[in-house]
Amino acid sequence: MLRDTIRALAETKIAPFAAAVDEESRFPQEALDALVASDLHAVHVPEEYGGAGADALATVIVIEEVARACASSSLIPAVNKLGSLPVILSGSEELKRKYLGPLAKGDAMFSYALSEPDAGSDAAGMKTKAVRDGDFWVLNGVKRWITNAGVSEYYTVMAVTDPAKRSKGISAFVVEKSDEGVSFGAPEKKLGIKGSPTREVYLDNVRIPADRMIGEEGTGFATAMKTLDHTRVTIAAQAIGIAQGALDYAKGYVQERKQFGKPIADFQGIQFMLADMAMKLEAARQLTYSAAAKSQRVDGDLTFFGAAAKCFASDVAMEVTTDAVQLLGGYGYTRDYPVERMMRDAKITQIYEGTNQVQRIVMARNLP
Ligand SMILES: Cc1cc2nc3c(=O)[nH]c(=O)nc-3n(C[C@H](O)[C@H](O)[C@H](O)COP(=O)(O)OP(=O)(O)OC[C@H]3O[C@@H](n4cnc5c(N)ncnc54)[C@H](O)[C@@H]3O)c2cc1C
C-alpha cells in the first residue's frame, strides 16, 4: 500500500517536473510540497515526536519510489533522515522535542554537515572548531558539499572540541540557519542531482547555547559514523530507485523502436541486456531491504551491510543507467529522454556518504 501510494504521488506530482528541475538546476519545490502534503517528507521521525514513525524498510521504499521519478527530490526524505538521525540516536529529550517536531510537520528540513574542503574520506581530519564560552559554544569553520544547504533550517554540525584527541575530540551540535554567523556559498555546478542544492556552510563565530550539543562532548564522530551505518541504506534505496526508473523507461522504449523491420526488443542481444539489468537490480534491492531490516533491529553486522548495500546498489545503478542509455541508442544520449539524466544522477551514489572505495575499507574491517 505504501509503495502504491508513493508511486502514484511520484508519477503525478514529482515526475512531471524532474526534467525541468534538472535543466534549470532548481530546487524541486513541487516535490517538497507534495511530500509534505502527504506526510512523506520525513517518514522516519518517531510518532512520539509528531512523525509518521515509519521503520527503516518503509523509509527505504519511500526514497526508492521518489528516486525512480526524480533523484534530486529523493534527497528530501533521505537528507531529512541523515540530518536528524544524530539527534534521534544521541540527542537529549529536549533536543528531540525542539527539532523533530518542526521537521515532522514539514516546517523545517535538516541537513548533515560533516565534510570539509580538506576533510572528505578522512572526515576526522576536520578543522571546524567549537570553543566553550560559559554556557555557550562558539563555532568557526567551513563545511563543504552540504546537501540542501540554504533550504534546510537545521544542521547537524560536527566540530573539533579537543584537537589532541582526533576523532574522540569531535562533538556534534545542532546549528540553525538563523543563528548569527551562519552563511552559505554559491550552489555547486554539478554533473547530476542538479535540483538538490549543494553548498558550503560558513560558520563565523556562531555562538550557540551549550544544550545544542548532541550527546556528550567527544562523541560527535562516533554519532556521525553510527548515523551513516543507517543512512547508507537510504543511499542504496536511492540508487535502486534511479536504476528502476531507467530500466522501466528502456523496457518500454525497446518495444516501440523498430529497426530491421521489427521492434528491437525482438533481438536476443537486447533481451540479454535487459535480463542482466533486471537481475542485478533485483540483487541490489534484496541486499538493500536486508540491510534495512538490520538497520531497524540495529543488528551487530549493520556496519558491513550498510556499506555493502550502498556500494553494491550504487555500482549496479551506474551499470543499469549506462545500459539504459545504450538501449536507446543516439536518443538515449540526449536530454529529450530521461535516461541520460538518470545516468548522471546515478553517479553521485558511488561518491557521497563515503565513496565506494571507503565502503570497501569499511566492509573489509567488518567482515561478517
Ligand atoms: C553532491 C554531493 C553532496 C554531498 N552531500 C554531503 C552532505 O550533505 N554532507 C556531508 O557532510 N558531505 C556531503 N558530501 C561529501 C561527500 O561525502 C564527499 O565528497 C566524499 O566523502 C568524498 O570526499 P572528497 O570529495 O573529499 O574525496 P577524497 O576523500 O579527496 O577522495 C578522492 C578519491 O580518493 C579516494 N580515496 C580517499 N581515501 C582513500 C583510501 N584510504 N583508499 C582508497 N581510496 C581512497 C576516494 O575514494 C576518491 O576516489 C557530498 C558530496 C557531493 C559531491
Short mmCIF file of N, CA and C in Angstrom, two decimals, residues 172-275:
data_model
loop_
_atom_site.label_atom_id
_atom_site.label_comp_id
_atom_site.label_asym_id
_atom_site.label_seq_id
_atom_site.Cartn_x
_atom_site.Cartn_y
_atom_site.Cartn_z
N ALA A 172 29.18 16.88 18.24
CA ALA A 172 28.12 17.22 17.27
C ALA A 172 27.19 18.27 17.89
N PHE A 173 26.71 19.18 17.05
CA PHE A 173 25.85 20.27 17.50
C PHE A 173 24.69 20.44 16.52
N VAL A 174 23.58 21.01 17.02
CA VAL A 174 22.54 21.48 16.10
C VAL A 174 22.76 22.98 15.90
N VAL A 175 22.92 23.38 14.63
CA VAL A 175 23.06 24.78 14.28
C VAL A 175 21.82 25.15 13.45
N GLU A 176 21.30 26.33 13.69
CA GLU A 176 20.13 26.77 12.93
C GLU A 176 20.56 27.77 11.86
N LYS A 177 19.84 27.73 10.75
CA LYS A 177 20.14 28.65 9.65
C LYS A 177 20.12 30.11 10.13
N SER A 178 19.23 30.39 11.08
CA SER A 178 19.06 31.78 11.54
C SER A 178 20.08 32.18 12.60
N ASP A 179 20.94 31.26 13.05
CA ASP A 179 21.96 31.64 14.04
C ASP A 179 22.90 32.67 13.43
N GLU A 180 23.24 33.69 14.22
CA GLU A 180 24.12 34.74 13.69
C GLU A 180 25.48 34.14 13.34
N GLY A 181 25.99 34.50 12.17
CA GLY A 181 27.30 33.99 11.74
C GLY A 181 27.23 32.81 10.79
N VAL A 182 26.00 32.32 10.49
CA VAL A 182 25.83 31.22 9.52
C VAL A 182 25.57 31.82 8.15
N SER A 183 26.34 31.38 7.14
CA SER A 183 26.05 31.82 5.77
C SER A 183 26.42 30.69 4.81
N PHE A 184 26.11 30.88 3.54
CA PHE A 184 26.24 29.79 2.56
C PHE A 184 27.00 30.23 1.32
N GLY A 185 27.73 29.28 0.71
CA GLY A 185 28.43 29.54 -0.54
C GLY A 185 27.48 29.43 -1.73
N ALA A 186 28.02 29.70 -2.92
CA ALA A 186 27.21 29.57 -4.14
C ALA A 186 26.93 28.10 -4.39
N PRO A 187 25.76 27.76 -4.97
CA PRO A 187 25.47 26.36 -5.27
C PRO A 187 26.53 25.77 -6.21
N GLU A 188 26.96 24.53 -5.93
CA GLU A 188 27.94 23.86 -6.80
C GLU A 188 27.28 23.56 -8.14
N LYS A 189 28.09 23.62 -9.21
CA LYS A 189 27.58 23.27 -10.55
C LYS A 189 27.91 21.80 -10.79
N LYS A 190 26.91 20.94 -10.69
CA LYS A 190 27.17 19.51 -10.62
C LYS A 190 26.81 18.74 -11.91
N LEU A 191 27.33 17.52 -11.98
CA LEU A 191 27.01 16.61 -13.09
C LEU A 191 25.56 16.15 -13.03
N GLY A 192 25.09 15.86 -11.82
CA GLY A 192 23.73 15.35 -11.66
C GLY A 192 23.11 15.87 -10.38
N ILE A 193 22.02 15.23 -9.95
CA ILE A 193 21.19 15.72 -8.82
C ILE A 193 21.22 17.26 -8.77
N LYS A 194 20.94 17.83 -9.93
CA LYS A 194 21.07 19.29 -10.05
C LYS A 194 19.99 20.05 -9.29
N GLY A 195 18.89 19.36 -8.96
CA GLY A 195 17.82 20.01 -8.21
C GLY A 195 18.08 20.05 -6.72
N SER A 196 19.11 19.35 -6.29
CA SER A 196 19.43 19.33 -4.87
C SER A 196 20.58 20.29 -4.62
N PRO A 197 20.31 21.42 -3.94
CA PRO A 197 21.38 22.39 -3.75
C PRO A 197 22.51 21.81 -2.90
N THR A 198 23.75 21.97 -3.36
CA THR A 198 24.94 21.55 -2.61
C THR A 198 25.77 22.81 -2.42
N ARG A 199 25.97 23.22 -1.16
CA ARG A 199 26.65 24.50 -0.92
C ARG A 199 27.59 24.37 0.27
N GLU A 200 28.53 25.31 0.34
CA GLU A 200 29.34 25.38 1.55
C GLU A 200 28.52 26.06 2.65
N VAL A 201 28.85 25.69 3.88
CA VAL A 201 28.24 26.35 5.04
C VAL A 201 29.37 27.01 5.81
N TYR A 202 29.27 28.32 5.97
CA TYR A 202 30.30 29.08 6.69
C TYR A 202 29.83 29.35 8.12
N LEU A 203 30.71 29.07 9.05
CA LEU A 203 30.41 29.29 10.46
C LEU A 203 31.41 30.33 10.97
N ASP A 204 30.89 31.54 11.22
CA ASP A 204 31.77 32.64 11.59
C ASP A 204 31.37 33.14 12.98
N ASN A 205 32.11 32.65 13.98
CA ASN A 205 31.78 32.98 15.39
C ASN A 205 30.32 32.71 15.71
N VAL A 206 29.85 31.54 15.36
CA VAL A 206 28.44 31.18 15.62
C VAL A 206 28.34 30.75 17.10
N ARG A 207 27.60 31.53 17.86
CA ARG A 207 27.52 31.32 19.32
C ARG A 207 26.18 30.64 19.62
N ILE A 208 26.27 29.39 20.11
CA ILE A 208 25.02 28.65 20.36
C ILE A 208 25.00 28.15 21.81
N PRO A 209 23.79 28.03 22.39
CA PRO A 209 23.69 27.55 23.77
C PRO A 209 24.30 26.15 23.91
N ALA A 210 24.89 25.88 25.08
CA ALA A 210 25.58 24.60 25.30
C ALA A 210 24.65 23.40 25.14
N ASP A 211 23.35 23.60 25.38
CA ASP A 211 22.45 22.44 25.27
C ASP A 211 22.14 22.06 23.82
N ARG A 212 22.75 22.75 22.87
CA ARG A 212 22.62 22.33 21.47
C ARG A 212 23.62 21.21 21.11
N MET A 213 24.48 20.86 22.06
CA MET A 213 25.39 19.75 21.77
C MET A 213 24.58 18.44 21.73
N ILE A 214 24.88 17.61 20.73
CA ILE A 214 24.17 16.33 20.60
C ILE A 214 24.99 15.26 21.33
N GLY A 215 24.45 14.74 22.43
CA GLY A 215 25.19 13.74 23.22
C GLY A 215 26.31 14.39 24.00
N GLU A 216 27.21 13.56 24.52
CA GLU A 216 28.31 14.07 25.34
C GLU A 216 29.41 14.68 24.47
N GLU A 217 30.21 15.54 25.09
CA GLU A 217 31.37 16.10 24.41
C GLU A 217 32.30 14.95 23.98
N GLY A 218 32.80 15.01 22.75
CA GLY A 218 33.74 13.99 22.27
C GLY A 218 33.08 12.77 21.62
N THR A 219 31.74 12.75 21.58
CA THR A 219 31.05 11.59 20.97
C THR A 219 30.54 11.90 19.57
N GLY A 220 30.82 13.09 19.06
CA GLY A 220 30.23 13.52 17.78
C GLY A 220 30.65 12.68 16.59
N PHE A 221 31.91 12.27 16.56
CA PHE A 221 32.36 11.48 15.41
C PHE A 221 31.72 10.09 15.43
N ALA A 222 31.65 9.51 16.63
CA ALA A 222 31.01 8.19 16.76
C ALA A 222 29.54 8.28 16.32
N THR A 223 28.86 9.36 16.73
CA THR A 223 27.46 9.54 16.32
C THR A 223 27.36 9.72 14.81
N ALA A 224 28.30 10.48 14.23
CA ALA A 224 28.29 10.70 12.78
C ALA A 224 28.45 9.38 12.02
N MET A 225 29.35 8.50 12.51
CA MET A 225 29.58 7.22 11.83
C MET A 225 28.40 6.27 12.04
N LYS A 226 27.84 6.27 13.25
CA LYS A 226 26.68 5.41 13.54
C LYS A 226 25.51 5.83 12.63
N THR A 227 25.37 7.13 12.44
CA THR A 227 24.32 7.65 11.55
C THR A 227 24.50 7.08 10.15
N LEU A 228 25.74 7.12 9.64
CA LEU A 228 25.99 6.66 8.27
C LEU A 228 25.71 5.16 8.11
N ASP A 229 25.92 4.37 9.17
CA ASP A 229 25.58 2.94 9.09
C ASP A 229 24.12 2.78 8.64
N HIS A 230 23.25 3.63 9.19
CA HIS A 230 21.82 3.55 8.87
C HIS A 230 21.50 4.21 7.53
N THR A 231 22.11 5.38 7.30
CA THR A 231 21.66 6.15 6.13
C THR A 231 22.31 5.69 4.82
N ARG A 232 23.40 4.92 4.90
CA ARG A 232 23.93 4.34 3.66
C ARG A 232 22.88 3.44 3.02
N VAL A 233 22.02 2.86 3.85
CA VAL A 233 20.92 2.04 3.32
C VAL A 233 19.96 2.91 2.50
N THR A 234 19.81 4.16 2.90
CA THR A 234 18.90 5.05 2.15
C THR A 234 19.53 5.49 0.83
N ILE A 235 20.86 5.56 0.78
CA ILE A 235 21.53 5.87 -0.50
C ILE A 235 21.40 4.66 -1.43
N ALA A 236 21.49 3.46 -0.87
CA ALA A 236 21.25 2.25 -1.67
C ALA A 236 19.83 2.31 -2.25
N ALA A 237 18.88 2.76 -1.44
CA ALA A 237 17.48 2.87 -1.89
C ALA A 237 17.38 3.87 -3.04
N GLN A 238 18.07 4.97 -2.90
CA GLN A 238 18.07 5.98 -3.97
C GLN A 238 18.64 5.38 -5.24
N ALA A 239 19.73 4.62 -5.11
CA ALA A 239 20.38 4.01 -6.28
C ALA A 239 19.43 3.03 -6.98
N ILE A 240 18.76 2.18 -6.21
CA ILE A 240 17.88 1.20 -6.88
C ILE A 240 16.66 1.90 -7.50
N GLY A 241 16.23 2.99 -6.88
CA GLY A 241 15.12 3.74 -7.47
C GLY A 241 15.51 4.35 -8.82
N ILE A 242 16.70 4.97 -8.86
CA ILE A 242 17.17 5.57 -10.12
C ILE A 242 17.28 4.48 -11.19
N ALA A 243 17.88 3.35 -10.81
CA ALA A 243 18.07 2.25 -11.78
C ALA A 243 16.74 1.70 -12.26
N GLN A 244 15.77 1.59 -11.35
CA GLN A 244 14.45 1.08 -11.75
C GLN A 244 13.78 2.04 -12.74
N GLY A 245 13.93 3.32 -12.50
CA GLY A 245 13.37 4.32 -13.43
C GLY A 245 13.95 4.15 -14.82
N ALA A 246 15.27 3.94 -14.89
CA ALA A 246 15.93 3.79 -16.19
C ALA A 246 15.53 2.48 -16.87
N LEU A 247 15.47 1.41 -16.09
CA LEU A 247 15.09 0.11 -16.65
C LEU A 247 13.65 0.16 -17.18
N ASP A 248 12.76 0.74 -16.40
CA ASP A 248 11.35 0.82 -16.82
C ASP A 248 11.23 1.61 -18.13
N TYR A 249 11.98 2.70 -18.22
CA TYR A 249 11.89 3.51 -19.45
C TYR A 249 12.44 2.73 -20.65
N ALA A 250 13.59 2.09 -20.45
CA ALA A 250 14.22 1.34 -21.56
C ALA A 250 13.36 0.16 -22.00
N LYS A 251 12.73 -0.48 -21.03
CA LYS A 251 11.86 -1.64 -21.32
C LYS A 251 10.71 -1.22 -22.26
N GLY A 252 10.13 -0.07 -22.01
CA GLY A 252 9.06 0.43 -22.87
C GLY A 252 9.58 0.84 -24.24
N TYR A 253 10.74 1.47 -24.24
CA TYR A 253 11.29 2.02 -25.48
C TYR A 253 11.60 0.92 -26.50
N VAL A 254 12.21 -0.17 -26.02
CA VAL A 254 12.65 -1.22 -26.97
C VAL A 254 11.47 -1.93 -27.65
N GLN A 255 10.28 -1.80 -27.03
CA GLN A 255 9.11 -2.40 -27.67
C GLN A 255 8.55 -1.50 -28.77
N GLU A 256 8.81 -0.22 -28.66
CA GLU A 256 8.32 0.74 -29.65
C GLU A 256 9.29 0.93 -30.81
N ARG A 257 10.56 0.97 -30.50
CA ARG A 257 11.57 1.31 -31.51
C ARG A 257 11.76 0.14 -32.48
N LYS A 258 11.62 0.44 -33.76
CA LYS A 258 11.78 -0.62 -34.78
C LYS A 258 13.05 -0.39 -35.58
N GLN A 259 13.82 -1.45 -35.81
CA GLN A 259 14.95 -1.46 -36.74
C GLN A 259 14.95 -2.83 -37.41
N PHE A 260 15.44 -2.90 -38.62
CA PHE A 260 15.44 -4.16 -39.39
C PHE A 260 14.03 -4.76 -39.45
N GLY A 261 13.00 -3.86 -39.47
CA GLY A 261 11.63 -4.32 -39.68
C GLY A 261 10.93 -4.88 -38.47
N LYS A 262 11.57 -4.82 -37.29
CA LYS A 262 10.85 -5.30 -36.09
C LYS A 262 11.28 -4.55 -34.85
N PRO A 263 10.47 -4.65 -33.78
CA PRO A 263 10.87 -3.97 -32.54
C PRO A 263 12.24 -4.49 -32.09
N ILE A 264 13.10 -3.59 -31.62
CA ILE A 264 14.44 -4.04 -31.20
C ILE A 264 14.35 -5.00 -30.01
N ALA A 265 13.20 -5.00 -29.30
CA ALA A 265 13.01 -5.94 -28.18
C ALA A 265 13.03 -7.38 -28.67
N ASP A 266 12.83 -7.61 -29.99
CA ASP A 266 12.84 -8.98 -30.52
C ASP A 266 14.25 -9.55 -30.67
N PHE A 267 15.25 -8.67 -30.58
CA PHE A 267 16.63 -9.16 -30.74
C PHE A 267 17.16 -9.73 -29.42
N GLN A 268 17.79 -10.90 -29.53
CA GLN A 268 18.25 -11.56 -28.31
C GLN A 268 19.33 -10.72 -27.59
N GLY A 269 20.13 -10.00 -28.40
CA GLY A 269 21.17 -9.15 -27.79
C GLY A 269 20.57 -8.11 -26.86
N ILE A 270 19.40 -7.59 -27.22
CA ILE A 270 18.69 -6.60 -26.38
C ILE A 270 18.07 -7.30 -25.18
N GLN A 271 17.47 -8.46 -25.43
CA GLN A 271 16.81 -9.19 -24.34
C GLN A 271 17.81 -9.56 -23.24
N PHE A 272 19.01 -9.99 -23.67
CA PHE A 272 20.02 -10.39 -22.69
C PHE A 272 20.47 -9.19 -21.85
N MET A 273 20.57 -8.02 -22.49
CA MET A 273 20.93 -6.81 -21.72
C MET A 273 19.88 -6.52 -20.66
N LEU A 274 18.61 -6.57 -21.07
CA LEU A 274 17.53 -6.28 -20.12
C LEU A 274 17.50 -7.30 -18.98
N ALA A 275 17.75 -8.56 -19.34
CA ALA A 275 17.75 -9.61 -18.30
C ALA A 275 18.84 -9.35 -17.28
#
